Amino acid sequence: MFDYTTLRVIWWALLGVLLIAFAIMDGYDFGLAALLRALGRDDDERRVLLETVEPTWEGNQVWFVLGGGATFAAWPMLYAVSFSGMYLAIALVLLAFILRPVGFNFRGKVPDPRWRALWDWVLVGSGVAVPLLAGVAFGNLFLGLPFRLDEDLRMSWQGGFFGLLRPFALLAGLVSLSMLLAHGAAWAALKADTAIAVRAARLARWAALIWAGLYVAAGIWLAYGVPGYAVVGPAVTGGASNPLLKQVATGGSWFAGYLQYPAFWLAPLLALGGALLLQWRIGRHGFGGFLGSSLMVAGTIASAGFALFPFLLPSSLDPRSSLTVWDASSSRGTLLLMLGATVLLLPIVILYTAWVFRVLRGRVTLEHVRNAGHGY
C-alpha cells in the first residue's frame, strides 16, 4: 500500500498534527490559567474564567496522550533519547500537569480567600511553566542536544537541566509563552462574561504583538546565528532505522528546506496572518479572534517543524547520531498498522470534540456564577 519512505513522512506529518492539536486544544486553558489573576479581578470573575474551561480541559488532554503514544510507537528512538536525556525538564512539565487538575478540583472546595488564592497561583504557575518549557525544548532542537550513540545504538547524554537554558532556547520559550497567552486571552474573549471579555481582548492583542516581535526575532536569529544541520550525500529514506549509517554536516542554514520546498513558507505566513486576524476580529465578539490565535499556534509549530525537516533530534556532540525522519522510526509493519488504527479512530475523536464544543457554546456569565453559590 505505502512504501517505507511514504509511511515515515506520513507519521512525521501526523506527529506535527498531534502537536498542533494539543497546543490549540490544551493551549488555551494553559494560557487562561496563566492569566487567571491578571484577567480575574475578584473571585467571581476568576470562577467565570475557570468555568469556561471546566467542561473541556480534561478532554483536551487526549491530544497530549495521543502525541506521547504516537511518539512512543512510531518514533521509539526519539522517545527514548528525549525522555531519558531531558528527564528533569519533562518531570517539571508532568508536575505542572499533575498540579493543574488538583488546582481545578480543590479550588472550589473551600470558600476561604486564602485557600482559593493558593490554588490560583498553582494554576498560574502551571500555565506558565508548560508553554515556557515546551518552547525551550523546541529551541534546543535547533541548537542540538548533548547526546551521542555508540556503535550498539546505546545513548549517552552529557549535561543537565540548566544547560538547556541557552539564550536562543529561552527566546523560543518566550515565543511559546506569549503565543499561548494570546490564545488563552482569545478564548476568554470568546467565552467569558462581556465585562471580562473586553479586558481579555485587549490583553490578547498585546500578547499577539509581543509574540510577533519575538517570533520574527527568533527567525532572524535562527537564520544568521544558529548553524543548521544537513545530511551529507543522498539520504537513504527507506532503509533500516540506524542513525549511524549517515553523515551529517553542520554550519549551513536551518532555512535550506524553505528554499528547496517553497510551500514551507505558508507556515510562517499562516502564523502571522493569524495574528492579524486576531487583531482585526478579537473585539467583535465572534469566533474570529480565537480562530486567529489558533492559526498563530498552528503556523508557529509547523514553521519550526519544516525548518527542522528531516531532523527530529539533532545531536550537538556527534552530528552523525542525530535522529531524522529516515532513521528513527518503527518498522514499516508497525507504522502501517498504526496508520490504519489512526484512520479509524482519529475522526471519532474529532467528531466527538466538535460535538462537545457545539453543545457548550455560549458565554459563562457573572450572573450564572453568582447564582451558583460558592462552588463551581
CSV table of C-alpha atoms in Angstrom, one decimal:
chain,number,residue,atom,x,y,z
A,1,MET,CA,0.0,0.0,0.0
A,2,PHE,CA,2.5,2.6,1.2
A,3,ASP,CA,6.3,2.1,0.9
A,4,TYR,CA,8.5,2.7,4.0
A,5,THR,CA,9.6,6.2,2.9
A,6,THR,CA,6.0,7.4,2.5
A,7,LEU,CA,4.9,5.9,5.8
A,8,ARG,CA,7.7,7.8,7.5
A,9,VAL,CA,6.7,11.1,6.0
A,10,ILE,CA,3.0,10.4,6.9
A,11,TRP,CA,4.0,9.8,10.5
A,12,TRP,CA,6.2,12.8,10.7
A,13,ALA,CA,3.2,14.9,9.5
A,14,LEU,CA,0.9,13.1,11.9
A,15,LEU,CA,3.2,13.8,14.8
A,16,GLY,CA,3.1,17.5,13.8
A,17,VAL,CA,-0.7,17.4,13.6
A,18,LEU,CA,-1.0,15.9,17.0
A,19,LEU,CA,1.4,18.5,18.5
A,20,ILE,CA,-0.6,21.3,16.8
A,21,ALA,CA,-3.9,19.8,18.0
A,22,PHE,CA,-2.5,19.6,21.6
A,23,ALA,CA,-1.2,23.2,21.5
A,24,ILE,CA,-4.5,24.5,20.2
A,25,MET,CA,-6.9,22.4,22.3
A,26,ASP,CA,-5.0,22.3,25.6
A,27,GLY,CA,-3.1,25.5,25.0
A,28,TYR,CA,-6.0,27.9,25.5
A,29,ASP,CA,-6.6,26.5,29.0
A,30,PHE,CA,-2.9,26.8,29.9
A,31,GLY,CA,-2.9,30.3,28.6
A,32,LEU,CA,-6.1,31.2,30.5
A,33,ALA,CA,-4.7,29.6,33.7
A,34,ALA,CA,-1.6,31.7,33.4
A,35,LEU,CA,-3.7,34.8,33.1
A,36,LEU,CA,-6.2,33.9,35.8
A,37,ARG,CA,-5.1,36.5,38.3
A,38,ALA,CA,-4.5,39.2,35.7
A,39,LEU,CA,-7.9,38.8,34.0
A,40,GLY,CA,-10.0,38.0,37.0
A,41,ARG,CA,-10.3,41.0,39.3
A,42,ASP,CA,-12.2,39.1,42.1
A,43,ASP,CA,-13.3,35.6,42.9
A,44,ASP,CA,-16.5,35.7,40.9
A,45,GLU,CA,-14.6,36.7,37.7
A,46,ARG,CA,-12.0,34.0,38.3
A,47,ARG,CA,-14.7,31.5,38.7
A,48,VAL,CA,-16.2,32.6,35.4
A,49,LEU,CA,-12.8,32.1,33.7
A,50,LEU,CA,-12.4,28.7,35.2
A,51,GLU,CA,-15.9,27.6,34.2
A,52,THR,CA,-15.1,28.5,30.5
A,53,VAL,CA,-12.6,25.6,30.5
A,54,GLU,CA,-14.0,23.4,33.3
A,55,PRO,CA,-16.1,21.1,30.9
A,56,THR,CA,-13.3,20.6,28.4
A,57,TRP,CA,-9.8,20.8,29.8
A,58,GLU,CA,-9.7,17.1,30.8
A,59,GLY,CA,-10.9,16.0,27.3
A,60,ASN,CA,-8.4,18.3,25.7
A,61,GLN,CA,-5.6,16.3,27.3
A,62,VAL,CA,-6.4,13.4,25.0
A,63,TRP,CA,-4.2,15.2,22.4
A,64,PHE,CA,-1.3,15.1,24.8
A,65,VAL,CA,-1.8,11.4,25.4
A,66,LEU,CA,-2.1,10.7,21.6
A,67,GLY,CA,1.1,12.7,20.9
A,68,GLY,CA,3.0,10.8,23.6
A,69,GLY,CA,1.6,7.5,22.4
A,70,ALA,CA,2.4,8.2,18.8
A,71,THR,CA,6.0,9.2,19.6
A,72,PHE,CA,6.5,6.0,21.7
A,73,ALA,CA,5.1,3.7,18.9
A,74,ALA,CA,6.1,5.5,15.7
A,75,TRP,CA,9.4,7.1,16.8
A,76,PRO,CA,10.8,4.9,19.7
A,77,MET,CA,14.3,6.2,19.4
A,78,LEU,CA,13.1,9.8,19.6
A,79,TYR,CA,11.0,8.9,22.7
A,80,ALA,CA,13.9,7.1,24.4
A,81,VAL,CA,16.6,9.7,23.8
A,82,SER,CA,14.5,12.8,24.6
A,83,PHE,CA,12.7,11.4,27.6
A,84,SER,CA,15.9,10.0,29.1
A,85,GLY,CA,18.1,13.0,28.4
A,86,MET,CA,15.6,15.7,29.3
A,87,TYR,CA,14.3,13.8,32.3
A,88,LEU,CA,14.2,16.7,34.8
A,89,ALA,CA,12.6,19.1,32.3
A,90,ILE,CA,10.0,16.6,31.4
A,91,ALA,CA,9.4,15.8,35.1
A,92,LEU,CA,8.7,19.5,35.7
A,93,VAL,CA,6.2,19.6,32.9
A,94,LEU,CA,4.5,16.5,34.2
A,95,LEU,CA,4.4,18.0,37.7
A,96,ALA,CA,2.6,21.0,36.2
A,97,PHE,CA,0.2,18.6,34.5
A,98,ILE,CA,-0.4,16.9,37.9
A,99,LEU,CA,-0.9,20.1,39.9
A,100,ARG,CA,-3.3,21.7,37.3
A,101,PRO,CA,-6.2,19.2,37.9
A,102,VAL,CA,-5.6,19.4,41.6
A,103,GLY,CA,-6.0,23.2,41.3
A,104,PHE,CA,-9.1,22.9,39.3
A,105,ASN,CA,-10.7,20.4,41.6
A,106,PHE,CA,-9.6,21.8,45.0
A,107,ARG,CA,-10.0,25.5,44.5
A,108,GLY,CA,-13.8,25.4,44.8
A,109,LYS,CA,-13.9,23.1,47.9
A,110,VAL,CA,-13.4,25.9,50.4
A,111,PRO,CA,-14.7,29.5,50.1
A,112,ASP,CA,-11.7,30.9,52.2
A,113,PRO,CA,-10.0,33.6,50.0
A,114,ARG,CA,-6.5,32.4,51.1
A,115,TRP,CA,-7.3,28.8,50.1
A,116,ARG,CA,-8.5,30.0,46.7
A,117,ALA,CA,-5.6,32.3,46.2
A,118,LEU,CA,-3.2,29.4,46.9
A,119,TRP,CA,-4.7,27.3,44.1
A,120,ASP,CA,-5.0,30.3,41.8
A,121,TRP,CA,-1.2,30.7,42.0
A,122,VAL,CA,-0.8,27.0,41.4
A,123,LEU,CA,-2.8,27.3,38.2
A,124,VAL,CA,-0.9,30.4,37.2
A,125,GLY,CA,2.4,28.6,37.7
A,126,SER,CA,1.4,25.5,35.8
A,127,GLY,CA,0.0,27.7,33.0
A,128,VAL,CA,3.4,29.5,32.7
A,129,ALA,CA,5.7,26.5,33.2
A,130,VAL,CA,4.4,24.2,30.5
A,131,PRO,CA,4.4,26.7,27.5
A,132,LEU,CA,7.8,28.1,28.6
A,133,LEU,CA,9.5,24.7,29.0
A,134,ALA,CA,7.9,23.4,25.8
A,135,GLY,CA,9.3,26.4,23.9
A,136,VAL,CA,12.7,25.9,25.5
A,137,ALA,CA,12.7,22.3,24.4
A,138,PHE,CA,11.9,23.3,20.8
A,139,GLY,CA,14.6,25.9,20.8
A,140,ASN,CA,17.2,23.3,21.9
A,141,LEU,CA,16.3,21.2,18.9
A,142,PHE,CA,17.8,23.8,16.7
A,143,LEU,CA,20.9,24.2,18.9
A,144,GLY,CA,21.4,20.4,19.1
A,145,LEU,CA,21.1,18.3,22.2
A,146,PRO,CA,24.2,16.8,24.1
A,147,PHE,CA,23.8,13.1,23.3
A,148,ARG,CA,25.6,10.5,21.2
A,149,LEU,CA,25.0,6.9,20.2
A,150,ASP,CA,27.7,4.3,20.3
A,151,GLU,CA,28.0,1.5,17.7
A,152,ASP,CA,25.4,-0.6,19.5
A,153,LEU,CA,23.0,2.4,19.5
A,154,ARG,CA,23.3,2.9,23.2
A,155,MET,CA,22.7,6.6,24.1
A,156,SER,CA,24.9,8.7,26.4
A,157,TRP,CA,23.9,12.2,27.5
A,158,GLN,CA,26.2,15.0,28.7
A,159,GLY,CA,24.8,18.0,30.5
A,160,GLY,CA,21.9,18.8,32.8
A,161,PHE,CA,18.8,20.8,33.0
A,162,PHE,CA,20.4,24.2,33.3
A,163,GLY,CA,22.5,23.5,30.2
A,164,LEU,CA,19.2,23.6,28.3
A,165,LEU,CA,18.6,27.2,29.3
A,166,ARG,CA,20.6,28.8,26.5
A,167,PRO,CA,19.7,32.3,25.1
A,168,PHE,CA,18.1,31.1,21.9
A,169,ALA,CA,16.2,28.4,23.7
A,170,LEU,CA,14.9,30.9,26.2
A,171,LEU,CA,13.8,33.2,23.4
A,172,ALA,CA,11.9,30.2,21.9
A,173,GLY,CA,10.3,29.7,25.3
A,174,LEU,CA,9.1,33.3,25.3
A,175,VAL,CA,7.7,32.8,21.8
A,176,SER,CA,5.8,29.8,23.1
A,177,LEU,CA,4.6,31.5,26.2
A,178,SER,CA,3.4,34.7,24.5
A,179,MET,CA,1.6,32.7,21.8
A,180,LEU,CA,-0.4,30.7,24.4
A,181,LEU,CA,-1.1,33.8,26.5
A,182,ALA,CA,-2.7,35.3,23.4
A,183,HIS,CA,-4.5,32.1,22.7
A,184,GLY,CA,-5.9,31.9,26.3
A,185,ALA,CA,-6.9,35.5,26.2
A,186,ALA,CA,-8.7,35.0,22.9
A,187,TRP,CA,-10.6,32.1,24.5
A,188,ALA,CA,-11.6,34.3,27.4
A,189,ALA,CA,-12.7,37.0,25.0
A,190,LEU,CA,-14.9,34.4,23.2
A,191,LYS,CA,-16.4,32.6,26.2
A,192,ALA,CA,-16.3,34.8,29.3
A,193,ASP,CA,-18.7,37.4,30.5
A,194,THR,CA,-18.7,40.6,28.4
A,195,ALA,CA,-17.1,42.7,31.1
A,196,ILE,CA,-14.1,40.2,31.3
A,197,ALA,CA,-14.1,39.7,27.5
A,198,VAL,CA,-13.3,43.3,26.8
A,199,ARG,CA,-10.2,43.2,29.0
A,200,ALA,CA,-9.2,39.8,27.6
A,201,ALA,CA,-9.5,41.1,24.0
A,202,ARG,CA,-7.2,44.0,24.9
A,203,LEU,CA,-4.7,41.7,26.5
A,204,ALA,CA,-4.8,39.2,23.6
A,205,ARG,CA,-3.9,42.0,21.2
A,206,TRP,CA,-0.9,42.9,23.2
A,207,ALA,CA,0.2,39.3,23.7
A,208,ALA,CA,-0.1,38.7,19.9
A,209,LEU,CA,2.0,41.8,19.2
A,210,ILE,CA,4.7,40.6,21.6
A,211,TRP,CA,4.6,37.2,20.1
A,212,ALA,CA,5.0,38.6,16.6
A,213,GLY,CA,8.1,40.6,17.6
A,214,LEU,CA,9.6,37.6,19.4
A,215,TYR,CA,8.7,35.2,16.5
A,216,VAL,CA,10.4,37.4,13.9
A,217,ALA,CA,13.4,38.0,16.2
A,218,ALA,CA,13.8,34.2,16.6
A,219,GLY,CA,13.5,33.6,12.9
A,220,ILE,CA,16.3,36.2,12.2
A,221,TRP,CA,18.5,34.7,15.0
A,222,LEU,CA,17.9,31.2,13.6
A,223,ALA,CA,18.8,32.3,10.0
A,224,TYR,CA,22.0,34.2,10.9
A,225,GLY,CA,23.1,33.0,14.4
A,226,VAL,CA,22.3,29.3,14.7
A,227,PRO,CA,24.2,26.8,12.4
A,228,GLY,CA,22.0,24.4,10.6
A,229,TYR,CA,22.4,20.6,10.1
A,230,ALA,CA,22.2,18.8,6.8
A,231,VAL,CA,22.5,15.2,5.7
A,232,VAL,CA,25.6,14.8,3.5
A,233,GLY,CA,25.1,12.8,0.3
A,234,PRO,CA,21.9,11.1,-0.8
A,235,ALA,CA,19.6,10.2,2.1
A,236,VAL,CA,18.6,6.6,2.4
A,237,THR,CA,14.9,7.2,3.1
A,238,GLY,CA,13.7,3.6,3.1
A,239,GLY,CA,16.5,1.9,4.9
A,240,ALA,CA,17.0,0.5,8.4
A,241,SER,CA,16.4,2.7,11.4
A,242,ASN,CA,20.1,3.2,12.3
A,243,PRO,CA,21.2,6.9,12.6
A,244,LEU,CA,24.8,6.0,12.4
A,245,LEU,CA,24.5,4.9,8.7
A,246,LYS,CA,24.5,8.6,7.5
A,247,GLN,CA,26.8,11.6,7.6
A,248,VAL,CA,25.7,15.0,8.9
A,249,ALA,CA,27.4,18.4,8.2
A,250,THR,CA,26.8,21.5,10.3
A,251,GLY,CA,27.3,25.1,9.5
A,252,GLY,CA,24.5,25.6,6.9
A,253,SER,CA,21.2,27.2,7.3
A,254,TRP,CA,18.1,25.9,9.0
A,255,PHE,CA,16.1,27.5,6.3
A,256,ALA,CA,17.6,25.4,3.5
A,257,GLY,CA,14.4,23.4,3.4
A,258,TYR,CA,12.4,26.6,2.7
A,259,LEU,CA,14.5,27.2,-0.4
A,260,GLN,CA,14.1,23.6,-1.5
A,261,TYR,CA,10.3,23.5,-0.8
A,262,PRO,CA,8.8,26.9,-1.2
A,263,ALA,CA,5.4,25.7,0.1
A,264,PHE,CA,7.1,25.7,3.6
A,265,TRP,CA,6.7,29.5,3.6
A,266,LEU,CA,3.0,29.0,4.0
A,267,ALA,CA,3.6,28.1,7.7
A,268,PRO,CA,5.1,31.4,8.9
A,269,LEU,CA,2.6,33.3,6.7
A,270,LEU,CA,-0.2,31.4,8.4
A,271,ALA,CA,1.1,32.3,11.8
A,272,LEU,CA,1.5,36.0,11.0
A,273,GLY,CA,-1.8,36.0,9.2
A,274,GLY,CA,-3.5,34.5,12.3
A,275,ALA,CA,-2.0,37.3,14.4
A,276,LEU,CA,-3.5,39.9,12.0
A,277,LEU,CA,-6.9,38.1,12.1
A,278,LEU,CA,-6.8,38.2,15.9
A,279,GLN,CA,-6.1,41.9,15.9
A,280,TRP,CA,-9.0,42.5,13.5
A,281,ARG,CA,-11.7,40.2,14.9
A,282,ILE,CA,-11.0,39.9,18.6
A,283,GLY,CA,-13.1,42.8,19.6
A,284,ARG,CA,-16.2,41.9,17.6
A,285,HIS,CA,-17.4,39.2,20.0
A,286,GLY,CA,-17.2,36.4,17.4
A,287,PHE,CA,-15.1,33.3,16.7
A,288,GLY,CA,-12.6,35.2,14.5
A,289,GLY,CA,-10.3,36.2,17.3
A,290,PHE,CA,-10.0,32.6,18.6
A,291,LEU,CA,-9.6,31.3,15.1
A,292,GLY,CA,-6.7,33.8,14.6
A,293,SER,CA,-4.9,32.7,17.7
A,294,SER,CA,-5.4,29.0,16.6
A,295,LEU,CA,-3.8,29.8,13.3
A,296,MET,CA,-0.9,31.5,15.1
A,297,VAL,CA,-0.3,28.3,17.1
A,298,ALA,CA,-0.6,26.0,14.0
A,299,GLY,CA,1.7,28.2,11.9
A,300,THR,CA,4.3,28.6,14.6
A,301,ILE,CA,4.7,24.9,15.3
A,302,ALA,CA,4.5,24.0,11.6
A,303,SER,CA,7.2,26.6,10.7
A,304,ALA,CA,9.6,25.1,13.3
A,305,GLY,CA,8.9,21.5,12.1
A,306,PHE,CA,9.5,22.5,8.4
A,307,ALA,CA,12.8,24.2,9.4
A,308,LEU,CA,14.0,21.1,11.2
A,309,PHE,CA,12.9,18.6,8.5
A,310,PRO,CA,14.2,15.9,8.1
A,311,PHE,CA,15.7,16.1,11.6
A,312,LEU,CA,13.8,15.1,14.7
A,313,LEU,CA,16.5,15.4,17.3
A,314,PRO,CA,19.9,16.9,16.3
A,315,SER,CA,22.9,16.0,18.3
A,316,SER,CA,25.5,18.6,19.3
A,317,LEU,CA,28.1,16.1,20.5
A,318,ASP,CA,28.0,13.9,17.4
A,319,PRO,CA,26.0,15.2,14.5
A,320,ARG,CA,26.0,11.7,12.9
A,321,SER,CA,24.0,10.5,15.9
A,322,SER,CA,21.2,13.0,15.1
A,323,LEU,CA,17.8,11.3,14.7
A,324,THR,CA,16.0,12.0,11.4
A,325,VAL,CA,12.7,11.0,9.8
A,326,TRP,CA,14.6,8.4,7.8
A,327,ASP,CA,16.4,6.6,10.6
A,328,ALA,CA,14.5,6.8,13.9
A,329,SER,CA,11.1,5.2,13.1
A,330,SER,CA,9.5,1.9,13.9
A,331,SER,CA,9.2,-0.9,11.3
A,332,ARG,CA,7.1,-0.5,8.2
A,333,GLY,CA,4.6,-3.0,9.6
A,334,THR,CA,4.2,-1.1,12.8
A,335,LEU,CA,3.7,2.2,11.0
A,336,LEU,CA,1.2,0.7,8.6
A,337,LEU,CA,-0.8,-0.9,11.5
A,338,MET,CA,-0.9,2.3,13.5
A,339,LEU,CA,-1.9,4.3,10.4
A,340,GLY,CA,-4.9,2.0,10.0
A,341,ALA,CA,-5.9,2.5,13.6
A,342,THR,CA,-5.5,6.2,13.3
A,343,VAL,CA,-7.7,6.5,10.2
A,344,LEU,CA,-10.4,4.6,12.1
A,345,LEU,CA,-10.2,6.3,15.5
A,346,LEU,CA,-9.0,9.9,15.0
A,347,PRO,CA,-12.2,11.0,13.1
A,348,ILE,CA,-14.2,9.8,16.1
A,349,VAL,CA,-12.2,11.9,18.5
A,350,ILE,CA,-12.5,14.9,16.2
A,351,LEU,CA,-16.3,14.5,15.7
A,352,TYR,CA,-16.9,14.0,19.4
A,353,THR,CA,-14.8,17.0,20.3
A,354,ALA,CA,-16.7,19.2,17.8
A,355,TRP,CA,-20.0,18.0,19.2
A,356,VAL,CA,-18.9,18.8,22.8
A,357,PHE,CA,-17.9,22.4,21.8
A,358,ARG,CA,-21.2,22.9,19.9
A,359,VAL,CA,-23.2,21.8,22.9
A,360,LEU,CA,-21.2,24.0,25.2
A,361,ARG,CA,-21.3,27.1,23.0
A,362,GLY,CA,-22.2,30.4,24.6
A,363,ARG,CA,-20.7,32.6,27.3
A,364,VAL,CA,-20.3,32.0,31.0
A,365,THR,CA,-21.8,35.0,32.7
A,366,LEU,CA,-21.2,36.6,36.1
A,367,GLU,CA,-24.9,36.2,36.9
A,368,HIS,CA,-24.7,32.4,36.3
A,369,VAL,CA,-21.7,32.1,38.7
A,370,ARG,CA,-23.2,34.3,41.4
A,371,ASN,CA,-26.4,32.3,41.3
A,372,ALA,CA,-24.5,29.0,41.6
A,373,GLY,CA,-23.1,29.9,45.1
A,374,HIS,CA,-19.6,29.4,46.4
A,375,GLY,CA,-18.6,26.3,44.4
A,376,TYR,CA,-18.3,25.8,40.7
